[in-house]
PDB file of C-alpha atoms in Angstrom:
ATOM      1  CA  UNK A   1       2.421  13.956  14.178  1.00 55.00           C
ATOM      2  CA  UNK A   2      -1.250  13.035  14.451  1.00 83.00           C
ATOM      3  CA  UNK A   3      -2.802  15.468  11.920  1.00 91.00           C
ATOM      4  CA  UNK A   4      -1.430  17.845   9.312  1.00 94.00           C
ATOM      5  CA  UNK A   5      -3.189  20.620   7.402  1.00 95.00           C
ATOM      6  CA  UNK A   6      -1.522  22.333   4.457  1.00 96.00           C
ATOM      7  CA  UNK A   7      -1.806  24.068   1.098  1.00 95.00           C
ATOM      8  CA  UNK A   8      -0.276  22.122  -1.774  1.00 94.00           C
ATOM      9  CA  UNK A   9       0.533  22.623  -5.452  1.00 91.00           C
ATOM     10  CA  UNK A  10       0.505  19.252  -7.214  1.00 87.00           C
ATOM     11  CA  UNK A  11       2.483  18.173 -10.284  1.00 82.00           C
ATOM     12  CA  UNK A  12      -0.459  19.012 -12.572  1.00 82.00           C
ATOM     13  CA  UNK A  13      -0.454  22.642 -11.369  1.00 85.00           C
ATOM     14  CA  UNK A  14      -3.578  22.338  -9.219  1.00 86.00           C
ATOM     15  CA  UNK A  15      -3.736  24.143  -5.872  1.00 90.00           C
ATOM     16  CA  UNK A  16      -5.490  22.486  -2.946  1.00 91.00           C
ATOM     17  CA  UNK A  17      -6.085  22.592   0.795  1.00 93.00           C
ATOM     18  CA  UNK A  18      -5.417  19.177   2.342  1.00 94.00           C
ATOM     19  CA  UNK A  19      -5.789  17.531   5.730  1.00 94.00           C
ATOM     20  CA  UNK A  20      -4.290  14.151   6.577  1.00 92.00           C
ATOM     21  CA  UNK A  21      -4.046  12.048   9.710  1.00 88.00           C
ATOM     22  CA  UNK A  22      -1.621   9.314  10.812  1.00 86.00           C
ATOM     23  CA  UNK A  23       1.233  11.214   9.191  1.00 87.00           C
ATOM     24  CA  UNK A  24       4.591   9.602   8.483  1.00 86.00           C
ATOM     25  CA  UNK A  25       7.438  11.278   6.656  1.00 84.00           C
ATOM     26  CA  UNK A  26      10.830  10.906   5.061  1.00 85.00           C
ATOM     27  CA  UNK A  27      13.281  13.476   3.749  1.00 87.00           C
ATOM     28  CA  UNK A  28      11.435  14.148   0.488  1.00 87.00           C
ATOM     29  CA  UNK A  29       7.906  12.801   1.042  1.00 88.00           C
ATOM     30  CA  UNK A  30       5.185  12.426   3.637  1.00 88.00           C
ATOM     31  CA  UNK A  31       1.953  10.486   3.679  1.00 86.00           C
ATOM     32  CA  UNK A  32      -1.155   9.970   5.706  1.00 85.00           C
ATOM     33  CA  UNK A  33      -4.830   9.182   5.482  1.00 85.00           C
ATOM     34  CA  UNK A  34      -6.696  11.903   3.617  1.00 86.00           C
ATOM     35  CA  UNK A  35      -9.531  13.253   5.790  1.00 85.00           C
ATOM     36  CA  UNK A  36     -11.731  13.705   2.691  1.00 82.00           C
ATOM     37  CA  UNK A  37     -11.017  10.593   0.605  1.00 79.00           C
ATOM     38  CA  UNK A  38     -10.359   8.304   3.597  1.00 79.00           C
ATOM     39  CA  UNK A  39      -7.442   6.792   1.689  1.00 79.00           C
ATOM     40  CA  UNK A  40      -3.656   6.964   1.959  1.00 79.00           C
ATOM     41  CA  UNK A  41      -2.135   9.864   0.030  1.00 84.00           C
ATOM     42  CA  UNK A  42       1.543  10.704  -0.525  1.00 85.00           C
ATOM     43  CA  UNK A  43       2.871  14.250  -0.959  1.00 90.00           C
ATOM     44  CA  UNK A  44       6.234  15.891  -1.673  1.00 91.00           C
ATOM     45  CA  UNK A  45       7.612  18.321   0.902  1.00 94.00           C
ATOM     46  CA  UNK A  46       8.848  20.717  -1.797  1.00 94.00           C
ATOM     47  CA  UNK A  47       5.288  21.217  -3.087  1.00 94.00           C
ATOM     48  CA  UNK A  48       3.854  22.342   0.281  1.00 95.00           C
ATOM     49  CA  UNK A  49       3.110  26.065   0.081  1.00 96.00           C
ATOM     50  CA  UNK A  50       1.987  26.544   3.687  1.00 95.00           C
ATOM     51  CA  UNK A  51       1.354  24.440   6.766  1.00 96.00           C
ATOM     52  CA  UNK A  52      -1.739  25.483   8.727  1.00 95.00           C
ATOM     53  CA  UNK A  53      -3.082  24.933  12.232  1.00 94.00           C
ATOM     54  CA  UNK A  54      -6.458  23.531  11.101  1.00 93.00           C
ATOM     55  CA  UNK A  55      -8.347  22.281   8.068  1.00 92.00           C
ATOM     56  CA  UNK A  56     -10.424  25.462   8.006  1.00 93.00           C
ATOM     57  CA  UNK A  57      -7.285  27.628   8.113  1.00 94.00           C
ATOM     58  CA  UNK A  58      -5.903  25.749   5.091  1.00 93.00           C
ATOM     59  CA  UNK A  59      -9.150  26.324   3.206  1.00 91.00           C
ATOM     60  CA  UNK A  60      -9.239  30.002   4.206  1.00 93.00           C
ATOM     61  CA  UNK A  61      -5.589  30.605   3.224  1.00 92.00           C
ATOM     62  CA  UNK A  62      -5.770  28.744  -0.103  1.00 91.00           C
ATOM     63  CA  UNK A  63      -6.839  31.802  -2.101  1.00 90.00           C
ATOM     64  CA  UNK A  64      -3.719  33.699  -0.936  1.00 92.00           C
ATOM     65  CA  UNK A  65      -1.520  31.246  -2.846  1.00 91.00           C
ATOM     66  CA  UNK A  66      -3.448  31.101  -6.113  1.00 89.00           C
ATOM     67  CA  UNK A  67      -2.145  33.637  -8.665  1.00 88.00           C
ATOM     68  CA  UNK A  68      -4.631  36.301  -9.797  1.00 85.00           C
ATOM     69  CA  UNK A  69      -4.902  35.166 -13.435  1.00 84.00           C
ATOM     70  CA  UNK A  70      -4.737  31.447 -12.627  1.00 80.00           C
ATOM     71  CA  UNK A  71      -6.784  29.019 -14.697  1.00 78.00           C
ATOM     72  CA  UNK A  72      -6.765  25.328 -13.795  1.00 74.00           C
ATOM     73  CA  UNK A  73      -4.973  23.064 -16.284  1.00 73.00           C
ATOM     74  CA  UNK A  74      -7.111  21.709 -19.105  1.00 66.00           C
ATOM     75  CA  UNK A  75      -7.427  17.949 -19.458  1.00 58.00           C
ATOM     76  CA  UNK A  76      -5.412  16.705 -22.429  1.00 56.00           C
ATOM     77  CA  UNK A  77      -7.301  15.144 -25.325  1.00 55.00           C
ATOM     78  CA  UNK A  78      -7.006  11.410 -25.779  1.00 50.00           C
ATOM     79  CA  UNK A  79      -7.345  10.497 -22.138  1.00 48.00           C
ATOM     80  CA  UNK A  80     -10.693   9.043 -21.233  1.00 47.00           C
ATOM     81  CA  UNK A  81     -12.158  10.265 -17.957  1.00 48.00           C
ATOM     82  CA  UNK A  82     -12.320   7.703 -15.178  1.00 50.00           C
ATOM     83  CA  UNK A  83     -15.700   6.388 -14.196  1.00 52.00           C
ATOM     84  CA  UNK A  84     -17.168   8.386 -11.365  1.00 55.00           C
ATOM     85  CA  UNK A  85     -18.442   6.367  -8.465  1.00 63.00           C
ATOM     86  CA  UNK A  86     -17.595   4.384  -5.422  1.00 80.00           C
ATOM     87  CA  UNK A  87     -15.243   1.503  -6.301  1.00 90.00           C
ATOM     88  CA  UNK A  88     -15.852  -1.865  -4.683  1.00 93.00           C
ATOM     89  CA  UNK A  89     -14.386  -5.346  -5.124  1.00 95.00           C
ATOM     90  CA  UNK A  90     -16.004  -8.604  -3.983  1.00 96.00           C
ATOM     91  CA  UNK A  91     -13.824 -11.544  -3.010  1.00 95.00           C
ATOM     92  CA  UNK A  92     -14.385 -14.940  -1.409  1.00 95.00           C
ATOM     93  CA  UNK A  93     -17.990 -15.382  -2.569  1.00 95.00           C
ATOM     94  CA  UNK A  94     -19.674 -18.099  -4.621  1.00 95.00           C
ATOM     95  CA  UNK A  95     -20.302 -17.080  -8.239  1.00 94.00           C
ATOM     96  CA  UNK A  96     -24.057 -16.619  -7.744  1.00 95.00           C
ATOM     97  CA  UNK A  97     -23.573 -14.478  -4.624  1.00 94.00           C
ATOM     98  CA  UNK A  98     -20.934 -12.333  -6.338  1.00 94.00           C
ATOM     99  CA  UNK A  99     -23.283 -11.763  -9.305  1.00 94.00           C
ATOM    100  CA  UNK A 100     -26.087 -10.625  -6.953  1.00 94.00           C
ATOM    101  CA  UNK A 101     -23.724  -8.315  -5.058  1.00 94.00           C
ATOM    102  CA  UNK A 102     -22.353  -6.897  -8.314  1.00 94.00           C
ATOM    103  CA  UNK A 103     -25.874  -6.166  -9.550  1.00 93.00           C
ATOM    104  CA  UNK A 104     -26.752  -4.486  -6.236  1.00 91.00           C
ATOM    105  CA  UNK A 105     -23.598  -2.361  -6.297  1.00 90.00           C
ATOM    106  CA  UNK A 106     -24.150  -1.237  -9.896  1.00 91.00           C
ATOM    107  CA  UNK A 107     -27.776  -0.324  -9.094  1.00 89.00           C
ATOM    108  CA  UNK A 108     -26.429   1.990  -6.393  1.00 86.00           C
ATOM    109  CA  UNK A 109     -23.955   3.726  -8.706  1.00 85.00           C
ATOM    110  CA  UNK A 110     -20.847   1.823  -7.632  1.00 88.00           C
ATOM    111  CA  UNK A 111     -18.037   0.709  -9.914  1.00 91.00           C
ATOM    112  CA  UNK A 112     -17.230  -2.983  -9.411  1.00 93.00           C
ATOM    113  CA  UNK A 113     -13.582  -3.976  -9.769  1.00 92.00           C
ATOM    114  CA  UNK A 114     -12.199  -7.510 -10.061  1.00 91.00           C
ATOM    115  CA  UNK A 115      -9.013  -6.759  -8.174  1.00 90.00           C
ATOM    116  CA  UNK A 116      -7.506  -4.335  -5.689  1.00 91.00           C
ATOM    117  CA  UNK A 117      -6.748  -1.165  -7.666  1.00 87.00           C
ATOM    118  CA  UNK A 118      -5.565   2.341  -6.804  1.00 84.00           C
ATOM    119  CA  UNK A 119      -9.142   3.611  -7.109  1.00 84.00           C
ATOM    120  CA  UNK A 120     -10.665   0.976  -4.833  1.00 90.00           C
ATOM    121  CA  UNK A 121     -12.465   2.220  -1.715  1.00 88.00           C
ATOM    122  CA  UNK A 122     -14.067  -0.996  -0.397  1.00 91.00           C
ATOM    123  CA  UNK A 123     -13.116  -4.669  -0.424  1.00 93.00           C
ATOM    124  CA  UNK A 124     -16.134  -6.782   0.559  1.00 94.00           C
ATOM    125  CA  UNK A 125     -15.011 -10.208   1.798  1.00 94.00           C
ATOM    126  CA  UNK A 126     -16.939 -13.460   1.823  1.00 93.00           C
ATOM    127  CA  UNK A 127     -16.245 -16.661   3.735  1.00 92.00           C
ATOM    128  CA  UNK A 128     -13.449 -17.703   1.357  1.00 92.00           C
ATOM    129  CA  UNK A 129     -11.544 -14.428   0.946  1.00 91.00           C
ATOM    130  CA  UNK A 130      -7.866 -14.866   0.142  1.00 88.00           C
ATOM    131  CA  UNK A 131      -5.441 -13.384   2.668  1.00 88.00           C
ATOM    132  CA  UNK A 132      -3.186 -11.879  -0.034  1.00 88.00           C
ATOM    133  CA  UNK A 133      -5.983  -9.742  -1.513  1.00 90.00           C
ATOM    134  CA  UNK A 134      -7.108  -8.626   1.953  1.00 89.00           C
ATOM    135  CA  UNK A 135      -3.551  -7.713   2.955  1.00 89.00           C
ATOM    136  CA  UNK A 136      -2.972  -5.794  -0.304  1.00 88.00           C
ATOM    137  CA  UNK A 137      -6.179  -3.836   0.276  1.00 88.00           C
ATOM    138  CA  UNK A 138      -5.232  -2.981   3.851  1.00 87.00           C
ATOM    139  CA  UNK A 139      -1.748  -1.854   2.774  1.00 86.00           C
ATOM    140  CA  UNK A 140      -3.389   0.545   0.283  1.00 87.00           C
ATOM    141  CA  UNK A 141      -5.755   1.953   2.902  1.00 85.00           C
ATOM    142  CA  UNK A 142      -8.843   0.276   1.411  1.00 87.00           C
ATOM    143  CA  UNK A 143     -11.798  -0.257   3.744  1.00 87.00           C
ATOM    144  CA  UNK A 144     -12.293  -4.011   4.262  1.00 90.00           C
ATOM    145  CA  UNK A 145     -15.778  -5.161   5.271  1.00 90.00           C
ATOM    146  CA  UNK A 146     -18.014  -8.212   5.341  1.00 91.00           C
ATOM    147  CA  UNK A 147     -21.329  -8.650   3.524  1.00 91.00           C
ATOM    148  CA  UNK A 148     -23.441  -7.368   6.442  1.00 89.00           C
ATOM    149  CA  UNK A 149     -21.406  -4.163   6.609  1.00 88.00           C
ATOM    150  CA  UNK A 150     -21.686  -3.771   2.822  1.00 90.00           C
ATOM    151  CA  UNK A 151     -25.483  -4.167   2.941  1.00 88.00           C
ATOM    152  CA  UNK A 152     -25.602  -1.558   5.740  1.00 84.00           C
ATOM    153  CA  UNK A 153     -23.528   0.759   3.532  1.00 83.00           C
ATOM    154  CA  UNK A 154     -25.999   0.292   0.659  1.00 83.00           C
ATOM    155  CA  UNK A 155     -29.040   0.825   2.893  1.00 81.00           C
ATOM    156  CA  UNK A 156     -27.817   3.797   4.943  1.00 77.00           C
ATOM    157  CA  UNK A 157     -25.063   5.333   2.811  1.00 73.00           C
ATOM    158  CA  UNK A 158     -22.862   5.347   5.911  1.00 71.00           C
ATOM    159  CA  UNK A 159     -19.592   3.493   6.272  1.00 68.00           C
ATOM    160  CA  UNK A 160     -19.954   1.105   9.231  1.00 63.00           C
ATOM    161  CA  UNK A 161     -17.598   1.809  12.116  1.00 59.00           C
ATOM    162  CA  UNK A 162     -17.167  -1.859  13.064  1.00 52.00           C
TER     163      UNK A 162
END
């Protein structure tokens, strides 16, 4: 299955219209690359409320599944909200170069991580990037790019195609 569009009720009680590509599935779960987040997402089959023929159909049909008096769940006290922003990690750079890149990323509203995390969107690799970190990032669906592609991302706001 190349693409899948569906309405989903997650474990926190939040309804959503989702579209994923590169779908793979098992008996209880399925996963693919989220068309919005551009990252791998996993879902449970028993939480799918409706499968749709297109992303727009899922969006249009979402309101049919939300109960009339529904209010989204309230965030529990005690949990700190995650930093909003685009998460990036730099690897394989000299200390001075990493510091300059970190400063540039922060100036553009990005969150700089020291390792590959669940929130990471971009791994920017220098000449001495370790293969384990790169492989971990790729397995998690993280976009891996070099410094030139990262600079283009900063300058244009567009993710380079190659």
